[in-house]
Amino acid sequence: MAEKKYRVVHYLNQFFAQIGGEAKADIPPFTKEGVVGPGIPLQQALGEEGEIVATVVCGDDYFAENIETAAEKVAESVSPYKPDVFVAGPAFTAGRYGIACGASCAAVGKKLGIPAVTGMYEENPALDLYRKEVYIIPTANSVRGMKEAIPKMASFVRKLGLKQEIGLPQEEGYFPRGIRVNQFVSRTGAERAVDMLLAKLKGEPFQTEYSMPTFERVPPSPAISDLRSATIALVTSGGIVPLGNPDRIEAASASKFAEYNIAGVDNLTPDAYQTCHGGYDPTYANEDPDRVLPLDAMRALEKDGTIGKLYDRYYVTVGNATSVANAQAFGKAIAEKLKAAGVDGVILTST
Amino acid sequence: MGLELGIIKIKDVQFGEETVIKDGTLYVNKEELIALALQDDRLSAADVELARPGEKVRIIPVKDVIEPRVKVSGSGEIFPGVVGKMGTVGSGRTNVLRGTALATVGQIVGFQEGFIDMTGPGAQYSPFSEINIVALILHPIDRLAPHAHEEAVRLAGLRVAAYLGKAGKDIAPDELEVYELSPVSDTTLPRVAYVYTLLSEGLLHDTYLYGADAKKLLPTLVHPNEVMDGAIVSGNCVSACDKHTTYHHLNNPVIKELYRRHGKDLNFIGVVTSNLNVTLADKERSSEYASKLVKLIGAEGAIVTEEGFGNPDTDLMMLCKKIEEYGIRTVLITDEYAGRDGGSQSLADAVPQADAVVSVGNANEVITLPAMKRIIGDLKPAEVIAGGFVGSVTAGGGLNIEIQGIMGATCQLGFGKLTARGY
Amino acid sequence: MHVATIVPISLTVGANRIVPAVAIPYPLGNPALPEDEEKELRLNLVKKALRALQTEVEKQTVFEK
């Protein structure tokens, strides 16, 4: 019998692990030796080279309600097996299961340094959350696609197990992760540009080297009907912080946002506030931080009754080379806080 | 308006009693160059050092790199309106000292200059590692205002480069390149224009056309040959990786490639220059005007190049959109700032019409470089130049730095062979 | 709503109510103006922002005037 070249641990939810349906969706993670459910055809596809040594199982609800702790627990369960590869699902369209697969793969990758792969349908909401950190194989939108999914996932598991280089998404069949990698090629940019233009003009197919990102659109919120009783908050990406930047927001590639109390403050002055944003000439903002965060104007409008109240906290980050992912996360978190505080409208200023 | 470039192949640079070219070696008289530089009393001291391909040398911080050229016949002088006499250039004969360049060295800003490694893993990111460099190290007088400092260094570099060029005036060239936009009889060949955007965002971010500040210019027409004689010179220090050095302008690869294919599979109809200004109104005005010019000259397709990053991405997208709305197809050349992990959004702006983009690489890629035996200039600025960070200079003098700091690493004229792929 | 100078970027990333700001380093200011005029400029920009919040919009809207 050929020696096993690599060890694999598989992750399944309660349904695919044949524990039960929705009624069992609250079970905490546990481990089974060997394979179960879709792990059986997966093992068959891996043949003699790879061995699925264990299967970690968790209920979808348990995971969804404790994503971070559940993912940690899964990683802890995987650790003693010292596998070469971690594979989860496939999850098809199941949202909670997709999140569980994505988060588990991400945790195993981050905490244990073990390469991981999962599979799901392109509309699974977990795809955009985890595609950058985790290899995700496209599958059909229902369990009827299991027969096609298994060999695709097996061949990827094998590549990871044999430590082979993973090529371009279109070559290897995984969802593009959105990671740009530099490469030297044989022709100069100018030569490639003229080639591309001539092909475009002739109506011949060409491959752009960079696809424009599509940005999510959100529906506009309803207008404020009664400004005189409304609470308005200020938020800025212009880096206006208390003097000394106590929370050390970075001048570029900010990893955080901060919240500061401005109750009783009528005006931002250079003895108390500064900018920490590294992407614009700071002279003017440091002379008068109201130029970026218009606190003085808002106070005046609060005093004369134009607005009901200026919310007594403001939120700040630095919008300089901030990753879109972080910006989205900050935005969501700030919005949750403002909503919970009963704020009616926000003025966001940017530099 | 035909131009002949007489290519004199320079294989080595050495110090000598005279500034002269003998058997493919450029000899430079150090004292002459220093005296020429110090003609500007805003400079207090100067020095000259030489670096050759393959030497274990790092040159830092570099402001501009300039190829020495000289007018042999035809009107005007090299770098007309700046250090050369004003006159329309681009015709007659120009001799080129190919294989060498003057680099101005010395810290001006501290976060916008760059470096060149003549060997090692960093060398392949810069075209300047393959040529013989005459490094002109310049020191300003005390408390010189930044505007004056930049100007003094810029003019000294151009002045000395023009002087080196003169050494080639009576030398018989090794090769002749002829640039003539001869009329194209085949009307099926697509009419292609080149939209050449020039960074013009203020102090240390400026470019000059015949000595005129590009930020004050409306888009205009330029004959490609004028560019070869130095009608466009760099006054900017935008990130080293994607600033167009004067060398890049003189050797514009888009112009070169369009010329190469002129009459064969395209009709190169002309060059429209435009600027990259700091207000929205200026961006609107220039993109309207430039796209209109592209339409007026009858282009069917246009290549658009960018300089810099961030808000100039908006100019690039405006130009793309407006030119495409005239029914003219575009290809854009741009670099990317996708973050050190390559996972961030590469451009600050986007339009759906930008469906044909050439990427010259992610400027945020971090690279580890060995220490070099000799530093021309000063290594310390590596931690503050764009692309550098605290800890960029490792113990022993190696560098851990973004390619953003390497001169020409992601030149958006499409000079190099770097690209980025999506994984 | 978004007060920003480079309106095209604000539009690209999806802001629905946008008020154009003065300049990148001083979106709600102008160091060239005397202090009282600058304060008035800022007050007017903020008032415009509040008007935007009170306006129903169906798509992305830039409030120029």
mmCIF file with all atom_site columns, N, CA and C in Angstrom, chain B residues 329-379:
data_model
loop_
_atom_site.group_PDB
_atom_site.id
_atom_site.type_symbol
_atom_site.label_atom_id
_atom_site.label_alt_id
_atom_site.label_comp_id
_atom_site.label_asym_id
_atom_site.label_entity_id
_atom_site.label_seq_id
_atom_site.pdbx_PDB_ins_code
_atom_site.Cartn_x
_atom_site.Cartn_y
_atom_site.Cartn_z
_atom_site.occupancy
_atom_site.B_iso_or_equiv
_atom_site.pdbx_formal_charge
_atom_site.auth_seq_id
_atom_site.auth_comp_id
_atom_site.auth_asym_id
_atom_site.auth_atom_id
_atom_site.pdbx_PDB_model_num
ATOM 1   N N  . ARG B 1 329 ? -12.122 54.495 -28.718 1.00 0.00 ? 329 ARG B N  1
ATOM 2   C CA . ARG B 1 329 ? -11.795 53.433 -27.768 1.00 0.00 ? 329 ARG B CA 1
ATOM 3   C C  . ARG B 1 329 ? -10.490 53.780 -27.042 1.00 0.00 ? 329 ARG B C  1
ATOM 4   N N  . THR B 1 330 ? -10.418 53.393 -25.770 1.00 0.00 ? 330 THR B N  1
ATOM 5   C CA . THR B 1 330 ? -9.234  53.734 -24.977 1.00 0.00 ? 330 THR B CA 1
ATOM 6   C C  . THR B 1 330 ? -8.575  52.520 -24.351 1.00 0.00 ? 330 THR B C  1
ATOM 7   N N  . VAL B 1 331 ? -7.272  52.659 -24.118 1.00 0.00 ? 331 VAL B N  1
ATOM 8   C CA . VAL B 1 331 ? -6.534  51.745 -23.245 1.00 0.00 ? 331 VAL B CA 1
ATOM 9   C C  . VAL B 1 331 ? -5.793  52.631 -22.250 1.00 0.00 ? 331 VAL B C  1
ATOM 10  N N  . LEU B 1 332 ? -5.868  52.281 -20.968 1.00 0.00 ? 332 LEU B N  1
ATOM 11  C CA . LEU B 1 332 ? -5.222  53.075 -19.925 1.00 0.00 ? 332 LEU B CA 1
ATOM 12  C C  . LEU B 1 332 ? -4.003  52.322 -19.407 1.00 0.00 ? 332 LEU B C  1
ATOM 13  N N  . ILE B 1 333 ? -2.962  53.060 -19.032 1.00 0.00 ? 333 ILE B N  1
ATOM 14  C CA . ILE B 1 333 ? -1.818  52.428 -18.361 1.00 0.00 ? 333 ILE B CA 1
ATOM 15  C C  . ILE B 1 333 ? -1.734  53.022 -16.969 1.00 0.00 ? 333 ILE B C  1
ATOM 16  N N  . THR B 1 334 ? -1.773  52.160 -15.964 1.00 0.00 ? 334 THR B N  1
ATOM 17  C CA . THR B 1 334 ? -1.736  52.640 -14.592 1.00 0.00 ? 334 THR B CA 1
ATOM 18  C C  . THR B 1 334 ? -1.023  51.626 -13.703 1.00 0.00 ? 334 THR B C  1
ATOM 19  N N  . ASP B 1 335 ? -0.518  52.111 -12.560 1.00 0.00 ? 335 ASP B N  1
ATOM 20  C CA . ASP B 1 335 ? -0.011  51.151 -11.589 1.00 0.00 ? 335 ASP B CA 1
ATOM 21  C C  . ASP B 1 335 ? -1.083  50.961 -10.523 1.00 0.00 ? 335 ASP B C  1
ATOM 22  N N  . GLU B 1 336 ? -0.800  50.170 -9.521  1.00 0.00 ? 336 GLU B N  1
ATOM 23  C CA . GLU B 1 336 ? -1.792  49.867 -8.496  1.00 0.00 ? 336 GLU B CA 1
ATOM 24  C C  . GLU B 1 336 ? -1.207  50.096 -7.106  1.00 0.00 ? 336 GLU B C  1
ATOM 25  N N  . TYR B 1 337 ? -2.096  50.477 -6.198  1.00 0.00 ? 337 TYR B N  1
ATOM 26  C CA . TYR B 1 337 ? -1.716  50.585 -4.789  1.00 0.00 ? 337 TYR B CA 1
ATOM 27  C C  . TYR B 1 337 ? -2.636  49.634 -4.028  1.00 0.00 ? 337 TYR B C  1
ATOM 28  N N  . ALA B 1 338 ? -2.348  48.358 -4.176  1.00 0.00 ? 338 ALA B N  1
ATOM 29  C CA . ALA B 1 338 ? -3.249  47.334 -3.648  1.00 0.00 ? 338 ALA B CA 1
ATOM 30  C C  . ALA B 1 338 ? -2.875  46.894 -2.234  1.00 0.00 ? 338 ALA B C  1
ATOM 31  N N  . GLY B 1 339 ? -2.030  47.679 -1.580  1.00 0.00 ? 339 GLY B N  1
ATOM 32  C CA . GLY B 1 339 ? -1.662  47.302 -0.220  1.00 0.00 ? 339 GLY B CA 1
ATOM 33  C C  . GLY B 1 339 ? -0.542  46.280 -0.222  1.00 0.00 ? 339 GLY B C  1
ATOM 34  N N  . ARG B 1 340 ? 0.100   46.128 0.910   1.00 0.00 ? 340 ARG B N  1
ATOM 35  C CA . ARG B 1 340 ? 1.230   45.203 0.993   1.00 0.00 ? 340 ARG B CA 1
ATOM 36  C C  . ARG B 1 340 ? 0.800   43.770 0.795   1.00 0.00 ? 340 ARG B C  1
ATOM 37  N N  . ASP B 1 341 ? -0.453  43.441 1.136   1.00 0.00 ? 341 ASP B N  1
ATOM 38  C CA . ASP B 1 341 ? -0.918  42.073 0.920   1.00 0.00 ? 341 ASP B CA 1
ATOM 39  C C  . ASP B 1 341 ? -1.574  41.921 -0.447  1.00 0.00 ? 341 ASP B C  1
ATOM 40  N N  . GLY B 1 342 ? -1.583  42.999 -1.232  1.00 0.00 ? 342 GLY B N  1
ATOM 41  C CA . GLY B 1 342 ? -2.184  42.926 -2.560  1.00 0.00 ? 342 GLY B CA 1
ATOM 42  C C  . GLY B 1 342 ? -3.686  42.807 -2.532  1.00 0.00 ? 342 GLY B C  1
ATOM 43  N N  . GLY B 1 343 ? -4.305  42.980 -1.366  1.00 0.00 ? 343 GLY B N  1
ATOM 44  C CA . GLY B 1 343 ? -5.730  42.697 -1.253  1.00 0.00 ? 343 GLY B CA 1
ATOM 45  C C  . GLY B 1 343 ? -6.629  43.920 -1.226  1.00 0.00 ? 343 GLY B C  1
ATOM 46  N N  . SER B 1 344 ? -6.038  45.108 -1.322  1.00 0.00 ? 344 SER B N  1
ATOM 47  C CA . SER B 1 344 ? -6.879  46.308 -1.272  1.00 0.00 ? 344 SER B CA 1
ATOM 48  C C  . SER B 1 344 ? -7.248  46.779 -2.658  1.00 0.00 ? 344 SER B C  1
ATOM 49  N N  . GLN B 1 345 ? -8.232  47.622 -2.727  1.00 0.00 ? 345 GLN B N  1
ATOM 50  C CA . GLN B 1 345 ? -8.672  48.195 -3.990  1.00 0.00 ? 345 GLN B CA 1
ATOM 51  C C  . GLN B 1 345 ? -7.530  49.007 -4.588  1.00 0.00 ? 345 GLN B C  1
ATOM 52  N N  . SER B 1 346 ? -7.175  48.696 -5.833  1.00 0.00 ? 346 SER B N  1
ATOM 53  C CA . SER B 1 346 ? -5.936  49.228 -6.415  1.00 0.00 ? 346 SER B CA 1
ATOM 54  C C  . SER B 1 346 ? -5.989  50.696 -6.814  1.00 0.00 ? 346 SER B C  1
ATOM 55  N N  . LEU B 1 347 ? -7.164  51.167 -7.196  1.00 0.00 ? 347 LEU B N  1
ATOM 56  C CA . LEU B 1 347 ? -7.296  52.556 -7.663  1.00 0.00 ? 347 LEU B CA 1
ATOM 57  C C  . LEU B 1 347 ? -8.320  53.281 -6.809  1.00 0.00 ? 347 LEU B C  1
ATOM 58  N N  . ALA B 1 348 ? -8.160  54.610 -6.750  1.00 0.00 ? 348 ALA B N  1
ATOM 59  C CA . ALA B 1 348 ? -9.087  55.391 -5.935  1.00 0.00 ? 348 ALA B CA 1
ATOM 60  C C  . ALA B 1 348 ? -10.400 55.671 -6.651  1.00 0.00 ? 348 ALA B C  1
ATOM 61  N N  . ASP B 1 349 ? -10.440 55.437 -7.942  1.00 0.00 ? 349 ASP B N  1
ATOM 62  C CA . ASP B 1 349 ? -11.639 55.770 -8.693  1.00 0.00 ? 349 ASP B CA 1
ATOM 63  C C  . ASP B 1 349 ? -11.824 54.717 -9.786  1.00 0.00 ? 349 ASP B C  1
ATOM 64  N N  . ALA B 1 350 ? -13.032 54.655 -10.337 1.00 0.00 ? 350 ALA B N  1
ATOM 65  C CA . ALA B 1 350 ? -13.314 53.653 -11.357 1.00 0.00 ? 350 ALA B CA 1
ATOM 66  C C  . ALA B 1 350 ? -14.469 54.130 -12.219 1.00 0.00 ? 350 ALA B C  1
ATOM 67  N N  . VAL B 1 351 ? -14.444 53.815 -13.500 1.00 0.00 ? 351 VAL B N  1
ATOM 68  C CA . VAL B 1 351 ? -15.609 54.033 -14.370 1.00 0.00 ? 351 VAL B CA 1
ATOM 69  C C  . VAL B 1 351 ? -15.823 52.753 -15.161 1.00 0.00 ? 351 VAL B C  1
ATOM 70  N N  . PRO B 1 352 ? -17.072 52.424 -15.487 1.00 0.00 ? 352 PRO B N  1
ATOM 71  C CA . PRO B 1 352 ? -17.302 51.175 -16.215 1.00 0.00 ? 352 PRO B CA 1
ATOM 72  C C  . PRO B 1 352 ? -16.668 51.169 -17.610 1.00 0.00 ? 352 PRO B C  1
ATOM 73  N N  . GLN B 1 353 ? -16.428 52.365 -18.197 1.00 0.00 ? 353 GLN B N  1
ATOM 74  C CA . GLN B 1 353 ? -15.823 52.411 -19.527 1.00 0.00 ? 353 GLN B CA 1
ATOM 75  C C  . GLN B 1 353 ? -14.375 51.947 -19.539 1.00 0.00 ? 353 GLN B C  1
ATOM 76  N N  . ALA B 1 354 ? -13.744 51.885 -18.361 1.00 0.00 ? 354 ALA B N  1
ATOM 77  C CA . ALA B 1 354 ? -12.328 51.492 -18.295 1.00 0.00 ? 354 ALA B CA 1
ATOM 78  C C  . ALA B 1 354 ? -12.210 49.982 -18.335 1.00 0.00 ? 354 ALA B C  1
ATOM 79  N N  . ASP B 1 355 ? -12.489 49.430 -19.525 1.00 0.00 ? 355 ASP B N  1
ATOM 80  C CA . ASP B 1 355 ? -12.493 47.974 -19.653 1.00 0.00 ? 355 ASP B CA 1
ATOM 81  C C  . ASP B 1 355 ? -11.199 47.442 -20.257 1.00 0.00 ? 355 ASP B C  1
ATOM 82  N N  . ALA B 1 356 ? -10.255 48.324 -20.564 1.00 0.00 ? 356 ALA B N  1
ATOM 83  C CA . ALA B 1 356 ? -8.982  47.891 -21.158 1.00 0.00 ? 356 ALA B CA 1
ATOM 84  C C  . ALA B 1 356 ? -7.875  48.628 -20.439 1.00 0.00 ? 356 ALA B C  1
ATOM 85  N N  . VAL B 1 357 ? -7.307  47.946 -19.455 1.00 0.00 ? 357 VAL B N  1
ATOM 86  C CA . VAL B 1 357 ? -6.314  48.580 -18.592 1.00 0.00 ? 357 VAL B CA 1
ATOM 87  C C  . VAL B 1 357 ? -5.050  47.745 -18.567 1.00 0.00 ? 357 VAL B C  1
ATOM 88  N N  . VAL B 1 358 ? -3.905  48.396 -18.772 1.00 0.00 ? 358 VAL B N  1
ATOM 89  C CA . VAL B 1 358 ? -2.616  47.733 -18.594 1.00 0.00 ? 358 VAL B CA 1
ATOM 90  C C  . VAL B 1 358 ? -2.125  48.113 -17.203 1.00 0.00 ? 358 VAL B C  1
ATOM 91  N N  . SER B 1 359 ? -1.793  47.106 -16.400 1.00 0.00 ? 359 SER B N  1
ATOM 92  C CA . SER B 1 359 ? -1.286  47.376 -15.060 1.00 0.00 ? 359 SER B CA 1
ATOM 93  C C  . SER B 1 359 ? 0.223   47.189 -15.048 1.00 0.00 ? 359 SER B C  1
ATOM 94  N N  . VAL B 1 360 ? 0.919   48.168 -14.482 1.00 0.00 ? 360 VAL B N  1
ATOM 95  C CA . VAL B 1 360 ? 2.377   48.044 -14.406 1.00 0.00 ? 360 VAL B CA 1
ATOM 96  C C  . VAL B 1 360 ? 2.826   47.653 -12.996 1.00 0.00 ? 360 VAL B C  1
ATOM 97  N N  . GLY B 1 361 ? 1.919   47.083 -12.231 1.00 0.00 ? 361 GLY B N  1
ATOM 98  C CA . GLY B 1 361 ? 2.338   46.481 -10.976 1.00 0.00 ? 361 GLY B CA 1
ATOM 99  C C  . GLY B 1 361 ? 1.807   47.159 -9.728  1.00 0.00 ? 361 GLY B C  1
ATOM 100 N N  . ASN B 1 362 ? 1.860   46.439 -8.628  1.00 0.00 ? 362 ASN B N  1
ATOM 101 C CA . ASN B 1 362 ? 1.428   46.937 -7.328  1.00 0.00 ? 362 ASN B CA 1
ATOM 102 C C  . ASN B 1 362 ? 2.615   47.587 -6.633  1.00 0.00 ? 362 ASN B C  1
ATOM 103 N N  . ALA B 1 363 ? 2.525   48.894 -6.446  1.00 0.00 ? 363 ALA B N  1
ATOM 104 C CA . ALA B 1 363 ? 3.643   49.655 -5.879  1.00 0.00 ? 363 ALA B CA 1
ATOM 105 C C  . ALA B 1 363 ? 3.894   49.339 -4.411  1.00 0.00 ? 363 ALA B C  1
ATOM 106 N N  . ASN B 1 364 ? 2.908   48.729 -3.745  1.00 0.00 ? 364 ASN B N  1
ATOM 107 C CA . ASN B 1 364 ? 3.068   48.457 -2.311  1.00 0.00 ? 364 ASN B CA 1
ATOM 108 C C  . ASN B 1 364 ? 3.803   47.156 -1.995  1.00 0.00 ? 364 ASN B C  1
ATOM 109 N N  . GLU B 1 365 ? 4.205   46.403 -3.036  1.00 0.00 ? 365 GLU B N  1
ATOM 110 C CA . GLU B 1 365 ? 4.894   45.135 -2.772  1.00 0.00 ? 365 GLU B CA 1
ATOM 111 C C  . GLU B 1 365 ? 6.162   45.419 -1.960  1.00 0.00 ? 365 GLU B C  1
ATOM 112 N N  . VAL B 1 366 ? 6.340   44.671 -0.875  1.00 0.00 ? 366 VAL B N  1
ATOM 113 C CA . VAL B 1 366 ? 7.527   44.873 -0.039  1.00 0.00 ? 366 VAL B CA 1
ATOM 114 C C  . VAL B 1 366 ? 8.637   43.946 -0.514  1.00 0.00 ? 366 VAL B C  1
ATOM 115 N N  . ILE B 1 367 ? 9.825   44.485 -0.568  1.00 0.00 ? 367 ILE B N  1
ATOM 116 C CA . ILE B 1 367 ? 10.955  43.711 -1.074  1.00 0.00 ? 367 ILE B CA 1
ATOM 117 C C  . ILE B 1 367 ? 12.092  43.785 -0.054  1.00 0.00 ? 367 ILE B C  1
ATOM 118 N N  . THR B 1 368 ? 12.868  42.715 0.048   1.00 0.00 ? 368 THR B N  1
ATOM 119 C CA . THR B 1 368 ? 14.017  42.720 0.961   1.00 0.00 ? 368 THR B CA 1
ATOM 120 C C  . THR B 1 368 ? 15.281  42.792 0.137   1.00 0.00 ? 368 THR B C  1
ATOM 121 N N  . LEU B 1 369 ? 16.088  43.802 0.414   1.00 0.00 ? 369 LEU B N  1
ATOM 122 C CA . LEU B 1 369 ? 17.287  44.022 -0.387  1.00 0.00 ? 369 LEU B CA 1
ATOM 123 C C  . LEU B 1 369 ? 18.536  43.952 0.477   1.00 0.00 ? 369 LEU B C  1
ATOM 124 N N  . PRO B 1 370 ? 19.617  43.407 -0.091  1.00 0.00 ? 370 PRO B N  1
ATOM 125 C CA . PRO B 1 370 ? 20.848  43.291 0.698   1.00 0.00 ? 370 PRO B CA 1
ATOM 126 C C  . PRO B 1 370 ? 21.519  44.649 0.870   1.00 0.00 ? 370 PRO B C  1
ATOM 127 N N  . ALA B 1 371 ? 22.453  44.699 1.793   1.00 0.00 ? 371 ALA B N  1
ATOM 128 C CA . ALA B 1 371 ? 23.265  45.898 1.943   1.00 0.00 ? 371 ALA B CA 1
ATOM 129 C C  . ALA B 1 371 ? 24.148  46.028 0.706   1.00 0.00 ? 371 ALA B C  1
ATOM 130 N N  . MET B 1 372 ? 24.503  47.259 0.381   1.00 0.00 ? 372 MET B N  1
ATOM 131 C CA . MET B 1 372 ? 25.410  47.486 -0.750  1.00 0.00 ? 372 MET B CA 1
ATOM 132 C C  . MET B 1 372 ? 26.752  47.935 -0.213  1.00 0.00 ? 372 MET B C  1
ATOM 133 N N  . LYS B 1 373 ? 27.780  47.633 -0.970  1.00 0.00 ? 373 LYS B N  1
ATOM 134 C CA . LYS B 1 373 ? 29.126  47.983 -0.513  1.00 0.00 ? 373 LYS B CA 1
ATOM 135 C C  . LYS B 1 373 ? 29.306  49.496 -0.447  1.00 0.00 ? 373 LYS B C  1
ATOM 136 N N  . ARG B 1 374 ? 28.698  50.184 -1.411  1.00 0.00 ? 374 ARG B N  1
ATOM 137 C CA . ARG B 1 374 ? 28.905  51.642 -1.457  1.00 0.00 ? 374 ARG B CA 1
ATOM 138 C C  . ARG B 1 374 ? 27.555  52.334 -1.578  1.00 0.00 ? 374 ARG B C  1
ATOM 139 N N  . ILE B 1 375 ? 27.405  53.396 -0.796  1.00 0.00 ? 375 ILE B N  1
ATOM 140 C CA . ILE B 1 375 ? 26.200  54.221 -0.899  1.00 0.00 ? 375 ILE B CA 1
ATOM 141 C C  . ILE B 1 375 ? 26.599  55.548 -1.526  1.00 0.00 ? 375 ILE B C  1
ATOM 142 N N  . ILE B 1 376 ? 25.937  55.930 -2.600  1.00 0.00 ? 376 ILE B N  1
ATOM 143 C CA . ILE B 1 376 ? 26.131  57.284 -3.124  1.00 0.00 ? 376 ILE B CA 1
ATOM 144 C C  . ILE B 1 376 ? 24.979  58.099 -2.554  1.00 0.00 ? 376 ILE B C  1
ATOM 145 N N  . GLY B 1 377 ? 25.318  59.032 -1.672  1.00 0.00 ? 377 GLY B N  1
ATOM 146 C CA . GLY B 1 377 ? 24.260  59.814 -1.025  1.00 0.00 ? 377 GLY B CA 1
ATOM 147 C C  . GLY B 1 377 ? 24.168  59.417 0.431   1.00 0.00 ? 377 GLY B C  1
ATOM 148 N N  . ASP B 1 378 ? 22.959  59.083 0.890   1.00 0.00 ? 378 ASP B N  1
ATOM 149 C CA . ASP B 1 378 ? 22.744  58.808 2.308   1.00 0.00 ? 378 ASP B CA 1
ATOM 150 C C  . ASP B 1 378 ? 21.633  57.771 2.461   1.00 0.00 ? 378 ASP B C  1
ATOM 151 N N  . LEU B 1 379 ? 21.909  56.710 3.211   1.00 0.00 ? 379 LEU B N  1
ATOM 152 C CA . LEU B 1 379 ? 20.944  55.614 3.329   1.00 0.00 ? 379 LEU B CA 1
ATOM 153 C C  . LEU B 1 379 ? 19.768  55.944 4.244   1.00 0.00 ? 379 LEU B C  1
#
